[in-house]
Coordinates of C-alpha atoms in Angstrom, one line a residue:
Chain A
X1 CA 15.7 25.5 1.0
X2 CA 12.0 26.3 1.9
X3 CA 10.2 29.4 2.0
X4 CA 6.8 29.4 3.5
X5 CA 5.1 32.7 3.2
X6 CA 1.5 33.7 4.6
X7 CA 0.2 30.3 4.4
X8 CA -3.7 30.0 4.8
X9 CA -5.0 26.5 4.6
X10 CA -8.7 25.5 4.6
X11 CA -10.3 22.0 5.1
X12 CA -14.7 22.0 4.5
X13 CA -14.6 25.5 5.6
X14 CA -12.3 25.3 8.7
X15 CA -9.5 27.6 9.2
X16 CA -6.5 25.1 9.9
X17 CA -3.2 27.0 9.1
X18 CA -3.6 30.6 9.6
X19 CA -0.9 33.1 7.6
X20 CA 2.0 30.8 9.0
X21 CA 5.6 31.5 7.6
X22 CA 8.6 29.8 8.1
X23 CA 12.0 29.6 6.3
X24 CA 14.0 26.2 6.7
X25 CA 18.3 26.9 5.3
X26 CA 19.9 23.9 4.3
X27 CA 21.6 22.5 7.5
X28 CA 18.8 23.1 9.9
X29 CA 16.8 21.5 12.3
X30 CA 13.1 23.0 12.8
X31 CA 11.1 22.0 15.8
X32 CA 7.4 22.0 15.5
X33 CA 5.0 21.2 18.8
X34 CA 1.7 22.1 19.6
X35 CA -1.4 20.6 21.3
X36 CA -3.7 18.3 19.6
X37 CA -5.4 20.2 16.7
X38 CA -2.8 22.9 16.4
X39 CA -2.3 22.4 12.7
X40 CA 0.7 20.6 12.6
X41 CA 0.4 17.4 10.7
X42 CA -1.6 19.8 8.1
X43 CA 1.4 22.0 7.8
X44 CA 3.4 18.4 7.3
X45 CA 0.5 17.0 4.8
X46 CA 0.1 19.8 2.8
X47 CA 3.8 20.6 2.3
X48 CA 3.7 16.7 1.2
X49 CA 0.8 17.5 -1.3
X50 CA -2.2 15.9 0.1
X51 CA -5.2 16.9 -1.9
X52 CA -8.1 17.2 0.6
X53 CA -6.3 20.6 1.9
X54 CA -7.3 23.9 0.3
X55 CA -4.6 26.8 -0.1
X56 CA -6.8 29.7 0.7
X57 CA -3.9 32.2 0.4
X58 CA 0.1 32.3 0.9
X59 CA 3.1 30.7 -1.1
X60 CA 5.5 28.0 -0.8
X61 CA 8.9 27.9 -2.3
X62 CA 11.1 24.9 -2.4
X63 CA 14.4 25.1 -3.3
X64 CA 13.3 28.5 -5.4
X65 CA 10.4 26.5 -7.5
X66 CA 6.7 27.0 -6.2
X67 CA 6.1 24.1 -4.7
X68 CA 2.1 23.7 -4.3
X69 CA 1.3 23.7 -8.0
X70 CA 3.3 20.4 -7.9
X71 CA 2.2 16.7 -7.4
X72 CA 3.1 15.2 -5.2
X73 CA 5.7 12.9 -6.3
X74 CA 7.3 16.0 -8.3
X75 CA 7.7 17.1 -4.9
X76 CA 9.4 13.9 -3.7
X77 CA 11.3 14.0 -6.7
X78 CA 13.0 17.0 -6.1
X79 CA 13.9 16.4 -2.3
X80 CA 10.8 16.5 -0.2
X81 CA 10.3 13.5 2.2
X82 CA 7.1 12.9 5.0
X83 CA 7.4 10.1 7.1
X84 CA 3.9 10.1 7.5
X85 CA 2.6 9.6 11.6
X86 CA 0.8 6.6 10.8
X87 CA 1.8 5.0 7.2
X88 CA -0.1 3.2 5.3
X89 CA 0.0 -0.8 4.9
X90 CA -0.4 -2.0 1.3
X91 CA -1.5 -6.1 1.7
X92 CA 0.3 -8.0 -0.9
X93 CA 2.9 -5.6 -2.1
X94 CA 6.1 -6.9 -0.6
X95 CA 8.1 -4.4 1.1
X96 CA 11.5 -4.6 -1.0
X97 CA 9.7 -4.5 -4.4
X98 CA 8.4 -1.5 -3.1
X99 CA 11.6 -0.4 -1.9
X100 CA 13.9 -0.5 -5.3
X101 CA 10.7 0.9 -7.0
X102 CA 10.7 3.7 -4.8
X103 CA 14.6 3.9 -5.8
X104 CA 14.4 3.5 -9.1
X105 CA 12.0 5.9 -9.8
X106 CA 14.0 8.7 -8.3
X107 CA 17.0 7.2 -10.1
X108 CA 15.3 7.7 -13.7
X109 CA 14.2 11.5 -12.9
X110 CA 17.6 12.3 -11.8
X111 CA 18.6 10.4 -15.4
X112 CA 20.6 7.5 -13.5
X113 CA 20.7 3.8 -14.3
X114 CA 18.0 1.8 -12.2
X115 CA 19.7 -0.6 -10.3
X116 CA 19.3 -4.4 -10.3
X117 CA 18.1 -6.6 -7.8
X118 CA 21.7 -7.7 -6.8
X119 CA 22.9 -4.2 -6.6
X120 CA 19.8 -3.2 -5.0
X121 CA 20.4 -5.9 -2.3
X122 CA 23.9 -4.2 -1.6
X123 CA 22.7 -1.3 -1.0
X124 CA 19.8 -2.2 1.3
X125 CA 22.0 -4.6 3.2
X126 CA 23.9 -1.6 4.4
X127 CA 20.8 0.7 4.9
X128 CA 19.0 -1.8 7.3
X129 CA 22.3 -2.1 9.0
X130 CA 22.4 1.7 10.1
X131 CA 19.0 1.0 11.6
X132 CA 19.7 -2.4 13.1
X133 CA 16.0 -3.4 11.3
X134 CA 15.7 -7.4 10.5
X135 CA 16.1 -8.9 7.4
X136 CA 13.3 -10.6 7.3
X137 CA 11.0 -7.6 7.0
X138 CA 11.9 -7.0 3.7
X139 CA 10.7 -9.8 2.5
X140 CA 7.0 -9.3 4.3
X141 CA 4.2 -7.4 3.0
X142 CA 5.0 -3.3 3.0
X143 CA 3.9 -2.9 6.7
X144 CA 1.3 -5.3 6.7
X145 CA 1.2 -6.7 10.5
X146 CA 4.5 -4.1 11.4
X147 CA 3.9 -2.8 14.9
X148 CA 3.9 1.1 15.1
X149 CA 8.1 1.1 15.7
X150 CA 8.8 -1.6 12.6
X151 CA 6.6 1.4 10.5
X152 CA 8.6 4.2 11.7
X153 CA 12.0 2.6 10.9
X154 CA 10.4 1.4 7.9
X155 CA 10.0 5.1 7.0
X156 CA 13.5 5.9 7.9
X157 CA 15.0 3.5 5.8
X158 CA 13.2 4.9 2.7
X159 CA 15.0 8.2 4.1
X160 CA 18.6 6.6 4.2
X161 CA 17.8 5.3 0.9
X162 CA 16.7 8.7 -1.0
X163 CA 18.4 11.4 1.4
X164 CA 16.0 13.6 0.6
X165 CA 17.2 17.5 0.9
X166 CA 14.0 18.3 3.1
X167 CA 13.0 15.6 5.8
X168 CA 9.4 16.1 7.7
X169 CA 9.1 13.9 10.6
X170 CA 5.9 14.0 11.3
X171 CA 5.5 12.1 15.2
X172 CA 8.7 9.8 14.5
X173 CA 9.1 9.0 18.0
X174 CA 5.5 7.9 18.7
X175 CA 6.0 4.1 18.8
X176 CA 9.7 3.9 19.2
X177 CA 11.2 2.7 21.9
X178 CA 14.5 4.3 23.1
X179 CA 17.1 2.5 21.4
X180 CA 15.4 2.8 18.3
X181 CA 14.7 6.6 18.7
X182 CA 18.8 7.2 19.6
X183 CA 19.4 5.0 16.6
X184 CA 16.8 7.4 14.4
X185 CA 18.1 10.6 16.0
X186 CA 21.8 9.6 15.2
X187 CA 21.1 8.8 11.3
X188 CA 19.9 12.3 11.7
X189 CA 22.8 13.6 13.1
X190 CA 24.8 12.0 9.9
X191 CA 22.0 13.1 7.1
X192 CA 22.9 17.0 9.1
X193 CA 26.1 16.1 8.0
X194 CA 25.4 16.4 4.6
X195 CA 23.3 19.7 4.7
X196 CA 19.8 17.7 5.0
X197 CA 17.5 20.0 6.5
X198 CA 14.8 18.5 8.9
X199 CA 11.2 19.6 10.0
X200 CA 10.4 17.8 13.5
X201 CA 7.0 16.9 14.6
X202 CA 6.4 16.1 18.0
X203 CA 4.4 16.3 21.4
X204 CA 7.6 15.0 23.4
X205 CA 10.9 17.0 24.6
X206 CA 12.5 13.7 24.6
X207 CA 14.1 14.0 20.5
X208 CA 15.3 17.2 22.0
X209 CA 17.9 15.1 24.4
X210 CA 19.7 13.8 21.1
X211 CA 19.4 16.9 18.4
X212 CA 20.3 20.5 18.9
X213 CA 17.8 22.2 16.6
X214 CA 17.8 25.4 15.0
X215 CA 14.6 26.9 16.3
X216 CA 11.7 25.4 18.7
X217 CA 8.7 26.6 17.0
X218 CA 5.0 26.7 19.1
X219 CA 2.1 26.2 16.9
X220 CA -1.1 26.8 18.2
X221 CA -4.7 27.4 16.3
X222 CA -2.5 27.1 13.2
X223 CA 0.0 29.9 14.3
X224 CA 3.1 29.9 15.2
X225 CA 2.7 32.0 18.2
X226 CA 6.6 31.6 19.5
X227 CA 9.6 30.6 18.1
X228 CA 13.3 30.2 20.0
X229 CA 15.7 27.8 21.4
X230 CA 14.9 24.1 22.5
X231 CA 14.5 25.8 26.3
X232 CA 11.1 26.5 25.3
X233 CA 10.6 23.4 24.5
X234 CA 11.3 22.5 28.5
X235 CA 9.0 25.5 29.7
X236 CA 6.8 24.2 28.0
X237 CA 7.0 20.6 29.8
X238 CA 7.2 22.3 32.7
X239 CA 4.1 24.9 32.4
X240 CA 2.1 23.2 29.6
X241 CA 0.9 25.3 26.2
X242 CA -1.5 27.1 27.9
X243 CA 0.6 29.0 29.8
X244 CA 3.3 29.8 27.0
X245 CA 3.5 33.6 26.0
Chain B
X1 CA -15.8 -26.2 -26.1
X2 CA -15.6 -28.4 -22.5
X3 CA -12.4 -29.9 -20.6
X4 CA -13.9 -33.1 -18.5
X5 CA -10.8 -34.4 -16.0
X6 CA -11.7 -37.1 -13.4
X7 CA -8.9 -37.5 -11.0
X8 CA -8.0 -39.8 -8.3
X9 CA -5.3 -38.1 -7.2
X10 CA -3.7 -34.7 -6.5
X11 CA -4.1 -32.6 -10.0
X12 CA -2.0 -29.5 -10.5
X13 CA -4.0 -27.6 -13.2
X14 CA -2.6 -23.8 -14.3
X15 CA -5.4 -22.4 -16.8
X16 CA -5.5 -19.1 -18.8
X17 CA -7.2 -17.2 -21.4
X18 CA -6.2 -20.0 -24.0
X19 CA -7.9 -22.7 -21.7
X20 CA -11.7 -24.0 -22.3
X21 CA -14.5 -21.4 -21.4
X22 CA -15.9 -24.7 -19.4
X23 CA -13.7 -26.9 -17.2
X24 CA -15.6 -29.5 -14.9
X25 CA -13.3 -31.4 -12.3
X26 CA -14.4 -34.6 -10.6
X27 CA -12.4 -35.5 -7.8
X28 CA -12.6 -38.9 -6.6
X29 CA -12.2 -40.0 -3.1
X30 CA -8.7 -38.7 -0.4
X31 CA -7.9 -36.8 -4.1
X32 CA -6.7 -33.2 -4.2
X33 CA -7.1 -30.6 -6.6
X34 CA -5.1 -27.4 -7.2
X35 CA -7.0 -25.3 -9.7
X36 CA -5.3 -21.6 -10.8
X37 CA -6.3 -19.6 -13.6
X38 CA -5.3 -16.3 -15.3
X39 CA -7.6 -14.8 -17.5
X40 CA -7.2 -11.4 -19.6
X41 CA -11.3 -11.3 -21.1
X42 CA -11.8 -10.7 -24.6
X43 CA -14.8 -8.6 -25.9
X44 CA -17.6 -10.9 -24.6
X45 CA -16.6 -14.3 -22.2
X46 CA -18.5 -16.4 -19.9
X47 CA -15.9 -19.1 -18.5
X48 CA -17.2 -21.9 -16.0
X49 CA -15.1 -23.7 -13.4
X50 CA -17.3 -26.2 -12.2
X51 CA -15.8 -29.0 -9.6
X52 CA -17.7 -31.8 -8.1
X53 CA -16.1 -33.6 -4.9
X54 CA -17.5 -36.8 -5.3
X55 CA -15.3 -39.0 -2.8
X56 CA -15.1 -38.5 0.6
X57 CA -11.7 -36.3 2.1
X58 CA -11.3 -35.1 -1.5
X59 CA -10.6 -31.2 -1.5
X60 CA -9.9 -28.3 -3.9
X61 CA -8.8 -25.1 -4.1
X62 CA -9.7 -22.8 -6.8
X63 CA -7.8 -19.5 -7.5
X64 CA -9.3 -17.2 -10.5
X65 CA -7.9 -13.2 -11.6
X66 CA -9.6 -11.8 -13.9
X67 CA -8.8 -8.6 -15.6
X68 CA -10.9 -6.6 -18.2
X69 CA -10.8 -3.9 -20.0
X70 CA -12.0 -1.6 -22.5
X71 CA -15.7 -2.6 -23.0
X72 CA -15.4 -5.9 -22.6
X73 CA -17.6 -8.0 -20.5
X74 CA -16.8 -11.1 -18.6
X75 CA -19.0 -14.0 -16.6
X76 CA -17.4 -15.8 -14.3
X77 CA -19.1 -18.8 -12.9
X78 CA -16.9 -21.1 -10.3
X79 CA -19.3 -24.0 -9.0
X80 CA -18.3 -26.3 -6.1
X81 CA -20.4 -29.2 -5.5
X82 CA -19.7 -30.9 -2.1
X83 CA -21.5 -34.2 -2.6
X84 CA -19.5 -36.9 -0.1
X85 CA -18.8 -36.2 3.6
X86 CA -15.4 -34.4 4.5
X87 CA -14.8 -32.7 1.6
X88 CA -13.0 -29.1 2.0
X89 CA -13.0 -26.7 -0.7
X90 CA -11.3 -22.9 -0.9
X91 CA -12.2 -20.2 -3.5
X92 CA -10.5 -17.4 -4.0
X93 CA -11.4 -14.5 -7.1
X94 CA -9.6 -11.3 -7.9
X95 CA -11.1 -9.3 -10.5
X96 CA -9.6 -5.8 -11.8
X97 CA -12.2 -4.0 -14.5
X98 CA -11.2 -0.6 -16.0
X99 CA -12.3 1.8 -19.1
X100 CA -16.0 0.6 -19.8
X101 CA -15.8 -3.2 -18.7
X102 CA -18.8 -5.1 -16.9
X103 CA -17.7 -8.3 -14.5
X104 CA -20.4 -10.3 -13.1
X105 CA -19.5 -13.4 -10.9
X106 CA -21.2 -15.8 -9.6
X107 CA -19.7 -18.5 -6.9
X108 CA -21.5 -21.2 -5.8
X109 CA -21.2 -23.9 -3.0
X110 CA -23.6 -26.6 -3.0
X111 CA -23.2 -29.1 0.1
X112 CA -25.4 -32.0 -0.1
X113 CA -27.3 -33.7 2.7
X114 CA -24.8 -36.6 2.7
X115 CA -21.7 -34.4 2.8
X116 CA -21.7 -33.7 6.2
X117 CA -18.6 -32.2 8.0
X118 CA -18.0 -30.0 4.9
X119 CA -15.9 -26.8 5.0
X120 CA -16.5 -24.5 2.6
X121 CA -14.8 -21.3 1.8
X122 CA -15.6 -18.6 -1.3
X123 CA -14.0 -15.2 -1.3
X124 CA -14.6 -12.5 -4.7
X125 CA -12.4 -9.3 -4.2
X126 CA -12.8 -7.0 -7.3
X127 CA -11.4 -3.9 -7.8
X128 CA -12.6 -1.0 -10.4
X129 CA -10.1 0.9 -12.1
X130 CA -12.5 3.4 -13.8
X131 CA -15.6 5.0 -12.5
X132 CA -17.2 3.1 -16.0
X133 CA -16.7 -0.4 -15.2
X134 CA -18.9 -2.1 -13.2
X135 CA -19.1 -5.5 -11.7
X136 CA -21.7 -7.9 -9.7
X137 CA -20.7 -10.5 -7.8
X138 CA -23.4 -12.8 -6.4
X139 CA -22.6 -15.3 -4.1
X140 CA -24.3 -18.4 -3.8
X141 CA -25.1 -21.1 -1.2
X142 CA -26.9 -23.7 -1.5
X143 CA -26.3 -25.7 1.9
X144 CA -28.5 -29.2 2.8
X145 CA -26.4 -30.4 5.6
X146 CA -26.4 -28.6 9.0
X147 CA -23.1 -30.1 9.8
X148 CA -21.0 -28.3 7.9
X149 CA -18.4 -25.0 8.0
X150 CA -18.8 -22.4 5.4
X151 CA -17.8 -19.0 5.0
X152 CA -18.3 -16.4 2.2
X153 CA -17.1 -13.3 1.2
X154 CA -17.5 -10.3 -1.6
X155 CA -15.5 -6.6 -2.3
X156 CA -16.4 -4.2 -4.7
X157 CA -14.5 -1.2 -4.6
X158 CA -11.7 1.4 -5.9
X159 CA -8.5 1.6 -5.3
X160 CA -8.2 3.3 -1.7
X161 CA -7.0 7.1 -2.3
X162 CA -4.8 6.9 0.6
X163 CA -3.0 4.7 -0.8
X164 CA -2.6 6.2 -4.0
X165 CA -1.3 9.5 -2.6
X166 CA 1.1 7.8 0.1
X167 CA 3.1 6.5 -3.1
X168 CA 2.7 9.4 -4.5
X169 CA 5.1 11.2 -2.0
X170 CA 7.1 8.1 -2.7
X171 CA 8.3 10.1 -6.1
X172 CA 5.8 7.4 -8.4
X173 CA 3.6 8.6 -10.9
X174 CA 0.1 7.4 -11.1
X175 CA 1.2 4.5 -13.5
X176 CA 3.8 3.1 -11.6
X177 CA 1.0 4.0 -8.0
X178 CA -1.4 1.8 -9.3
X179 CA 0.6 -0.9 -11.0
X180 CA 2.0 -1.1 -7.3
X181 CA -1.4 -1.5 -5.6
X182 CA -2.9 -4.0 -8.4
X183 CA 0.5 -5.9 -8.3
X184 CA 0.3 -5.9 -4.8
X185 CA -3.7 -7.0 -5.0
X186 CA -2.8 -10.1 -7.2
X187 CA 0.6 -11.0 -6.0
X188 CA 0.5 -13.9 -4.0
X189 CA -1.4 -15.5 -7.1
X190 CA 0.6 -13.4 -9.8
X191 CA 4.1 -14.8 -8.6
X192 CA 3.2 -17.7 -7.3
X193 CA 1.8 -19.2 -10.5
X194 CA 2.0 -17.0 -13.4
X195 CA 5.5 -15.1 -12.5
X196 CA 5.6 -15.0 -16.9
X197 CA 2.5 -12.5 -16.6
X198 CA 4.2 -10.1 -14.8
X199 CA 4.6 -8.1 -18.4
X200 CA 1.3 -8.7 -19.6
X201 CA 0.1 -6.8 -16.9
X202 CA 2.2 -3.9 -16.9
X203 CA 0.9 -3.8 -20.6
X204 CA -2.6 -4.6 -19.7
X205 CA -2.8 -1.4 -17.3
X206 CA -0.8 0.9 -19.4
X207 CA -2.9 -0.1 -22.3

């Protein structure tokens, strides 16, 4: 699914990701943690496409294709999803439109018909369902005045309404509070089921108590300086970064 | 070519590019005008909205787009004259300029010494969609009363990158990125009053 190979990544001159490889298999769960500054929401951005990062050396291979010579929504097109940490708010632009636009537009590439406002409101009736998310914020501006958990779910939902092949999560539990998180870690589950693979941002061991990932990786001065089982992820709560070896 | 309407009531009035270059509004006294206009500029335009609250309690609210392209220029003059007490007044412009085009907007609010307890309210956002077009936007006041409310406001800028890229990852191509953000930028005008011009300006930006 994704092949990242000696990655080197630059931003004015600072060394942010340093020779960092990691290979994600359809199915699988990747934990990323770190302290502040480790690299991670790079590693997250500039899988995503984000310009202001410089690829000083390595490779990247997404589903076989070299994937940082593509734009960024080629990249979404073919299966790649951030939930970005903070998302943007977009005044005026009202949060459905932008929804079946979003839709649609993967719909064309994958040479589908676009659906219509009725059979787009099917669809999204069942979607905010799974998340338990009101109504009425699809009819507000796109996260304009949505507190930090109504902008995580709102991310979520555009996941449950692509099911993307590659999800990165960057901080999805930041602003959540626990019934939302269990209801976000048990779309996951179900999204598993269907060989979704997942890249997991976060500070806390808390997403750890719903999902049983693959691998617990330790980033640290943009290395991934250990790699194992979610128990590190408790040493680690227990002793602090520092002290990880 | 002018439109003169007097009014002593509430006036609905939906304008476009078809409409007079100059439209001057008198309102009359308790009277309430609703003035919105759509305006795609062509080649070289000055239009004029020019209102005059000359009865006390009267109030209007004035809500201009503008969008030009290619290397077109437009002036855009809206005038409020508060000339009786009480008198409210709201004015909102959106301009979008790409390829070569040249905006320059002036909005006025005059409040006369007799029109005490006047609240006044101008607002110009513009947007450039090319690093060639340009717009000035001059706001001005002209205030004789001390007993009055007014605020004013003016944005000149491109369309914020960050936004750009987050629908980007969205799967949207730059066409469909920015016809998002402008949509988005002129909206609660766009639908509200001229839902038929959705079309025109997915053909005015494409174009």
């Amino acid at each position: 699914m994704l092949n990242i190979n000696q990655l080197t990544i630059t931003l004015k001159d600072k060394l942010i990701l340093d020779k960092l490889s990691l290979e994600i298999h359809p199915g699988e769960i990747h934990v990323i943690m770190g302290p502040n500054g480790s690299g991670k929401s790079t590693l997250a951005q500039v899988l995503a496409g984000n310009p202001i990062y410089n690829v000083s050396n390595g490779f990247v291979l997404f589903k076989g294709e070299n994937l940082l010579n593509q734009k960024p929504e080629l990249r979404s097109l073919n299966g790649l999803f951030l939930a970005f940490q903070s998302p943007v708010e977009i005044s005026g632009l009202n949060n459905m439109y932008f929804l079946k636009s979003m839709l649609n537009a993967h719909r064309k590439f994958k040479n589908l018909s676009e659906l219509d406002s009725i059979e787009f409101l099917t669809l999204i009736d069942l979607k905010i369902e799974q998340l338990k998310i009101e109504k009425s914020s699809l009819g507000r501006n796109f996260n304009n005045g949505f507190s930090g958990g109504e902008k995580k779910m709102n991310e979520m939902l555009q996941i449950l309404l692509l099911e993307p092949d590659l999800i990165i999560l960057d901080e999805i539990d930041s602003g959540l509070d626990i019934d939302a998180l269990k209801l976000v870690m048990f779309n996951i589950s179900s999204l598993l089921k269907k060989q979704k693979s997942f890249i997991i941002i976060t500070h806390y061991t808390k997403v750890l108590e719903y999902i049983q990932p693959n691998f617990v990786h330790i980033l640290s001065h943009g290395k991934i300086v250990k790699s194992g089982t979610r128990e590190i992820a408790f040493q680690i709560e227990q002793v602090g970064y520092e002290n990880i070896h | 070519m002018k439109t003169y309407i007097k009014s002593h009531k509430t006036l609905n009035l939906l304008l476009d590019s078809q409409s007079s270059p100059l439209v001057v509004v008198e309102m009359e006294k308790e009277s309430h005008l609703f003035l919105t206009k759509i305006n795609f500029a062509k080649k070289k335009e000055k239009n004029r909205i020019e209102v005059l609250l000359n009865g006390e309690n009267s109030t209007c609210e004035i809500k201009v787009i503008d969008l030009v392209g290619e290397d077109h220029l437009l002036e855009t003059e809206i005038f409020v004259f508060h000339n009786e007490p009480n008198c409210k007044s709201n004015q909102i412009h959106k301009g979008l300029y790409k390829d070569s085009a040249h905006g320059i907007v002036k909005s006025m609010i005059f409040i006369d010494q007799k029109a005490g307890k006047s609240n006044a309210m101008q607002l110009s956002q513009n947007i450039l969609l090319s690093s060639f077009a340009k717009v000035s936007a001059k706001p001005i006041l002209k205030i004789k009363s001390m007993d009055v409310e007014c605020k004013h406001g003016v944005s000149i800028g491109f369309i914020e990158q960050h936004l750009f890229y987050y629908l980007k990852t969205r799967g949207m191509s730059d066409q469909e990125a920015k016809y998002l953000i402008i949509h988005g930028f002129i909206s609660d005008i766009l639908l509200t009053y001229f839902p038929s011009y959705e079309k025109a300006l997915n053909l005015w930006i494409n174009r």
